[in-house]
Amino acid sequence: MKLRLTFTVNGEPAEALVDPDKTLLEVLREDLQLTGTKHGCELGECGACAVLVDGQPLLSCLVVSHECQGRSVVTVEGLTVDGRLHPLQECFADLGASQCGYCTPGILIAAKALLDREPHPTRDLIREALSGNLCRCTGYQQILDAVEAAIVRPGHASARDGRGGQS
Amino acid sequence: MSRRVIGTPRRRVDGRAKVTGQTRFADDIILPRMAHCKLLRSTVPHAKIVHVDTSKAAAVDGVHLVLTGHSFPIAYGILPVSHDEHALCRDVVRFVGDPVAAVVARDEATAERAVRLIDVEYEVLRTISSPADSLAYPEPRIHDYGDFGNVHKAVALQFGDVDAAIAGADHVFDDVFFFEGNTHLPIEQHATVATKDPDGKLVVYSSTQTPHYLHRALAKALEMPAAHIRVVATPNGGGFGGKSDPFNHEVVVAHAAMRLDRPVKIALTREEVFYCHRGRHPVLMRFRTGVSKDGTITGLDLQTLLDGGAYGSYGVASTFYTGALQTVTYDIPTYRFRGCRTFTNKPPCGPKRGHGTPQSRFGQEVQLDKIAEKLDVDPAQLRLGIVQPPDSLTANFLRVGTIGLADCIKKVVDRSGWRDKFRKLPSGRGVGLACSSYLSGAGLPINWNDLPHSGVQLKLDRSGGVTVFCGATEIGQGSDDVLVAIVAEVLGIEPFDVRAVTGDTDLTPVDLGSYSSRVTLMMGNAAIQAAERARELIAAAVSARLDIPKDRLVFADRRVFDSADPDRGTSFREAVCMAEAKFGTLGTTGSYTPPRSPAKFKGGGVGPSPTYSYTACVVEVDVDLETGWITVPRVWIAHDIGCALNPVLVRGQVEGGVYMGLGEALMEEQVFRRLPPKLSHALVHKFPSMLEYKSPTFLDMPEVFTDLIEHPDPAGPFGAKEVGQGPLLPVMPAVANAVYDAVGVRVDSIPVTPEKILRALAAKAAGKSARSGPASFPDVPWPETLLVTPPWAGGDGRAANDPKRPSHRKVDAGIEAKAAGMDKGTGA
Amino acid sequence: MRLPSYRYRAPKTVEDAASWLAESPGDTMLLAGGTDLIPNMKRRQQVPATVIGLRGIAALSRLDTREGTDIGAGVTLTTLVRDERIRSKYQGLWQSAAQIATPLLRNMGTIGGNICLDTRCTYYDQSFEWRQAINFCMKKDGETCWVATSSDRCLAVSSTDAAPALMALGATVRLVSALGTRDLALGGLYANDGMSYLTRRPDEILTTVHLPEPAGWRSTYWKLRRRGSFDFPVASVAAAARFDGDRIIEARIVLGAVASCPLDVPAAGTRLAGQVLTDDLIAAVADDAYALAKPMDNTDFELVWRKKTVRSLVASALRELRGDDMREARVRLARHPLLVVS
Ligand SMILES: Cc1cc2nc3c(=O)[nH]c(=O)nc-3n(C[C@H](O)[C@H](O)[C@H](O)COP(=O)(O)OP(=O)(O)OC[C@H]3O[C@@H](n4cnc5c(N)ncnc54)[C@H](O)[C@@H]3O)c2cc1C
Ligand code: SF4
Ligand code: FES
Ligand code: FES
């Protein structure tokens, strides 16, 4: 028996008929084909699968599909508003915070949740808030720099897509 | 003409895709009618397969196909000398995790359920759990090839009369070190999608660092012409060497997709990634070094013993690498290297960031610290006195070019406040220094031939757009960005104007892959050549049309113009049109082949490189005397990069290297549990999970102070050298040296853990040797030594003798002959 | 890794939950934040036929600090950590909660789930196939305990961070079943047995944790683990003491992760009562705790070392209670700044 799941994804109503044994991660990636959300363990041990559920960053690999009914989910695909990147996305791209980019969606989600609650975190607080996300590439420094830069970057800066010359 | 793109910190060209979740990794590929595959892996470490019963699995609703080793008669492997893998085991399983059968089903859950219904009957064989076991038990052999018994490879090379040089030295240092194995742990688990294209040819999308080698392996294992296989390397979610072998799962789904005529996907679990492994070899090593009063080295006698795991992988190359780069860093006039790799019933080891060199780098740098203390000189000073001279040939015939090591050392010494800290900090706190060098690309390909190592094609047309094609693989290091930046720089356009098509064996010319830090240098040089050829065509056309002498034409700001009168000129787009009109359809190519190595002896294929990078690092530690608990508050590192093409990426590689180095230094271990042999034959990975395999978190990572030393190297594109691997290497020994400075005990084994520190402190308190580390190096039946006269003594790079293979092998003659015949081509 | 099939039920009230649980307590499990249960189900360590999701029961997420403190079992660790009253009144609990797992897991994990957390062991917290390779173990599907092959009981480790802290603060818990309600001291909920680690009957639901008013009490929690986040404790200590000036009136010390249950150190209480915390006294209490700790070789780190560190942890905890400035030492040992987003 399939489960009819009705919820909100990235601000839009979503409905899916899913295998009830699936996790939110599997529903997002397989049934909604929102593959921006990643997985590195499926056991809660890496943070790659983080999404916002009702505004809180959770690990989608540990959320059962039944418990998504009626809730509001935001994935990395939902961070871009009106075709403009979120300041965090701009800064991550500009400052090398994303190397292979595989941990990036989860970290962006955790960072967004942080800035939504605390618009001016210290570097130590950013470290703590992101400590549920592993990255094997960057050594974290450029991620910290990027979050700090996003704190001061006004609203949605214009997208600058590798057009050379910018820092 | 100043550079516009190269050297400027920039957003990488694929940055937007990565931060929006649009980068398509292998598991993000979803195709219509796609089926899903799961592998059944061995639950015994070493056994004959008696019978595989797949009937229950095949009967499950939704199962399309069940496969066993019968479908895969042909062996493959990364090195020509060790084609010892089958996609699914046929007769023998060699470690817990070795794939035995596969199920393809309508979805992953069904495949997972069905695969558990396969029954395998095993006849258990003795478990070989360590190199000690491998040496003690030649039988049962894990493989029926290799040097002898369970020894995969034993090599012995000598350059000059090292025994005399050591005997005549003022001091002889004799130290044994151990470096535990560890793994890459890319956050992306390996995944592959295979499909039959509408023409009936095979297409494989995979998270591989080496699409070219996967292409070869698939052609061999599936008995298909390579021309009918297309391999597309999807961007890797981290590789670090762990995605450089052709893997079982890739071959299995390729076969299944052809059989079923539908797309088949496999996505490994984290546990399976631990079984793929190919990570850092555990290495026991012994350094005997002769040192003069003034701190110069007279000779080094190095022995290494590697735990290779169950398959060959890159192991022969890894073995040579444990002995390859000592001489590239320091001036060592005489040198003997003996290395031995054994087979054990564990996941195969292979290339991880630094491939084979970090282990002996650790030993050498810690021993240098001991030497400095004994001679009562500052360790930085000692090293400055022995840095290998630039533009020289080492005792083992490696040609080195520019060397920024002295500058690196001076930089970190200044920046860290070394002089005020070393031996001066309060008890419990300390600083340690270490250095390293690394190849900017292996000088020899894995399969010896005289073909280019990297090819680049450029397509330009009247749109003004430029597309660049190259087989290089984006694994996070930024190879697409380097490719695009170079083309944009040469043609005077913006990176955004260039489209990169990479890592696709149908569409792109061959590049050997993202390993051995070769991409920036080799692909970069090929890209420069292709772009310069295009510029040449465009310049010729513009010159003719606008009547400007060719040598006065400047390509910049998306224009082509007269340097004498910048207003005279045309847009880049117009310029391309002129060229297309003059020459017809535009396309250029570039290729790169490294210079020939002067090393002509057997084994000399491992180590040569067009140029070497250098790094120096200072680590500060804080050690709690009561618990041995160790914290790293700060790291200073300086890297000789030649030229930073995009400083944002370079810094990221340096810091990422420090990160991984600290992980290895302090916590990462790929270790195994052997259950009590009286009760069980089990030998299992101790904790194949991200929770228990400890990778440092945001809260464990110190601030890193990075400096780049930029002396352009003529061998590199715009002078660039590698940065992906070198900066990791000095971190582990620097940590161990810092611990000694802090608490006066030597931890001669990696990782440096609080338990080891406490044990050493206890030994010290009891008046015993203030050290934790291996006691001795075992007797290894070394083969006869290959004798090579060093260049300074007039050697020509050839061996003086032709040693017989060791005689104490119980190998059947046919296999032996085959192995001997294949014994070349290991330049990984 | 996929979840096994199961039937999911979502009650709105504790009463419904209790009566559904009573239908088949043997193969039904409660799901709170799922951060323990879901990985265990994926690895087939726990394979309930029915899962009762508690998150729809509003009553379980109440946090009430009027008389003492009542924490609903469904209160998340993040809620606890963000609560100023918890932070100021029950420092030890706050410190323990702030160091559990990761910020993301704390957003999901509940206090009830933490208290009932399955015991852990590196031979057990493994996939089905891995466990098959060791022919399983006593705790699930097998016979032998590989940690101590002659042991007749499972020695899996109690790994909850909050429970020691709560026990030191004198917590009681309420269990509700279709048959009725009972309250018991939190310590009474645990048995030193890796398999039957709770005295909770399978038909009971933990609904509330009650903490008495902490008048005069100071408390602290010290945790040791490899990394600053993610990792379970390999040894920990919760200490709480009621002071009259410098003098301790009563005190409790509870160790975590060195046995199959949180380990009360009764000798410490006796030794500390009526005393001023001198360095000698601290050392003696640390010895008491050291003697009691029985870590086994089934977590990260070597067991001998874990046992040794118990001394340092206890001493650090007591020094902090005495009022020593331990901030730097704590950051070094715990790798955690005890900073959290409020
Ligand atoms: C990577 C990782 C790291 C972790 N690190 C830590 C750590 O450092 N310290 C730590 O303490 N924990 C840690 N945890 C475990 C876990 O996240 C926490 O213990 C969490 O508080 C568990 O709560 P939960 O609500 O998610 O429990 P669940 O998984 O929902 O439940 C856990 C158990 O309690 C039972 N249960 C839940 N609620 C009730 C109830 N009301 N009545 C009766 N039984 C109930 C469930 O049936 C289940 O057996 C970690 C987990 C992961 C995955
Ligand atoms: S302590 Fe023994 S019985 Fe218990 S889980 Fe570990 S190995 Fe199994
Ligand atoms: S995939 Fe969810 S935490 Fe790793
Ligand atoms: S960028 Fe590769 S894992 Fe973080």
Tab-separated table of N, CA, C and O and ligand atoms in Angstrom, chain A residues 96-104 107 134-138 140 143, chain B residues 186-188 236-238 240 475-476, ligand 4:
chain	number	residue	atom	x	y	z
A	96	GLY	N	35.134	29.881	-2.253
A	96	GLY	CA	35.721	28.545	-2.206
A	96	GLY	C	35.135	27.645	-1.144
A	96	GLY	O	35.729	26.634	-0.779
A	97	ALA	N	33.958	27.995	-0.638
A	97	ALA	CA	33.361	27.185	0.422
A	97	ALA	C	32.815	25.864	-0.114
A	97	ALA	O	32.454	24.986	0.662
A	98	SER	N	32.744	25.770	-1.413
A	98	SER	CA	32.237	24.553	-2.019
A	98	SER	C	33.307	24.010	-2.956
A	98	SER	O	33.600	24.619	-3.975
A	99	GLN	N	33.906	22.909	-2.576
A	99	GLN	CA	34.918	22.314	-3.465
A	99	GLN	C	34.257	21.257	-4.342
A	99	GLN	O	33.862	21.524	-5.458
A	100	CYS	N	34.102	20.053	-3.808
A	100	CYS	CA	33.374	19.072	-4.621
A	100	CYS	C	31.893	19.406	-4.614
A	100	CYS	O	31.147	19.016	-5.490
A	101	GLY	N	31.460	20.126	-3.579
A	101	GLY	CA	30.083	20.578	-3.533
A	101	GLY	C	29.104	19.567	-2.977
A	101	GLY	O	27.907	19.839	-2.919
A	102	TYR	N	29.607	18.447	-2.555
A	102	TYR	CA	28.683	17.402	-2.133
A	102	TYR	C	28.104	17.663	-0.738
A	102	TYR	O	26.954	17.359	-0.466
A	103	CYS	N	28.909	18.255	0.122
A	103	CYS	CA	28.410	18.585	1.460
A	103	CYS	C	27.635	19.888	1.441
A	103	CYS	O	26.998	20.251	2.422
A	104	THR	N	27.771	20.628	0.347
A	104	THR	CA	27.318	22.024	0.310
A	104	THR	C	25.817	22.204	0.583
A	104	THR	O	25.453	23.059	1.394
A	107	ILE	N	25.166	21.957	4.248
A	107	ILE	CA	25.787	23.038	5.022
A	107	ILE	C	25.048	24.349	4.782
A	107	ILE	O	24.832	25.134	5.702
A	134	LEU	N	29.698	17.273	8.047
A	134	LEU	CA	31.092	16.971	7.710
A	134	LEU	C	31.399	17.436	6.303
A	134	LEU	O	30.565	17.336	5.407
A	135	CYS	N	32.608	17.948	6.125
A	135	CYS	CA	33.123	18.236	4.792
A	135	CYS	C	34.514	17.639	4.743
A	135	CYS	O	35.297	17.827	5.662
A	136	ARG	N	34.816	16.912	3.679
A	136	ARG	CA	36.138	16.288	3.588
A	136	ARG	C	37.088	17.102	2.727
A	136	ARG	O	38.265	16.783	2.658
A	137	CYS	N	36.571	18.103	2.031
A	137	CYS	CA	37.425	18.800	1.068
A	137	CYS	C	38.064	20.067	1.606
A	137	CYS	O	39.232	20.321	1.382
A	138	THR	N	37.276	20.898	2.268
A	138	THR	CA	37.703	22.290	2.458
A	138	THR	C	38.549	22.535	3.691
A	138	THR	O	39.241	23.549	3.768
A	140	TYR	N	37.077	23.384	6.193
A	140	TYR	CA	36.078	24.251	6.840
A	140	TYR	C	36.381	25.752	6.829
A	140	TYR	O	35.491	26.563	7.009
A	143	ILE	N	34.538	27.825	4.398
A	143	ILE	CA	33.103	27.814	4.719
A	143	ILE	C	32.818	28.851	5.794
A	143	ILE	O	31.868	29.639	5.694
B	186	PRO	N	35.314	10.062	1.066
B	186	PRO	CA	34.628	11.144	0.363
B	186	PRO	C	33.191	11.172	0.855
B	186	PRO	O	32.640	10.112	1.172
B	187	ILE	N	32.586	12.351	0.927
B	187	ILE	CA	31.216	12.369	1.452
B	187	ILE	C	30.267	11.698	0.457
B	187	ILE	O	29.289	11.076	0.837
B	188	GLU	N	30.592	11.792	-0.824
B	188	GLU	CA	29.760	11.087	-1.805
B	188	GLU	C	30.129	9.610	-1.811
B	188	GLU	O	31.284	9.241	-2.015
B	236	ASN	N	32.824	14.238	-9.117
B	236	ASN	CA	32.950	13.390	-7.929
B	236	ASN	C	32.684	14.219	-6.683
B	236	ASN	O	33.196	15.326	-6.552
B	237	GLY	N	31.920	13.649	-5.768
B	237	GLY	CA	31.702	14.310	-4.479
B	237	GLY	C	32.853	13.995	-3.550
B	237	GLY	O	32.685	13.440	-2.481
B	238	GLY	N	34.024	14.348	-3.989
B	238	GLY	CA	35.253	13.998	-3.273
B	238	GLY	C	35.794	12.685	-3.798
B	238	GLY	O	35.037	11.768	-4.128
B	240	PHE	N	39.922	11.879	-3.569
B	240	PHE	CA	41.136	11.702	-2.764
B	240	PHE	C	41.881	10.420	-3.109
B	240	PHE	O	42.649	9.911	-2.302
B	475	ILE	N	36.858	16.513	-9.623
B	475	ILE	CA	36.581	15.785	-8.375
B	475	ILE	C	36.489	16.754	-7.210
B	475	ILE	O	36.608	16.373	-6.056
B	476	GLY	N	36.298	18.018	-7.551
B	476	GLY	CA	36.202	19.019	-6.496
B	476	GLY	C	37.418	19.927	-6.483
B	476	GLY	O	37.383	21.030	-5.958
D	4	FES	S1	33.214	20.362	-0.530
D	4	FES	FE1	33.586	18.240	-0.802
D	4	FES	S2	32.794	17.429	1.037
D	4	FES	FE2	32.629	19.544	1.369
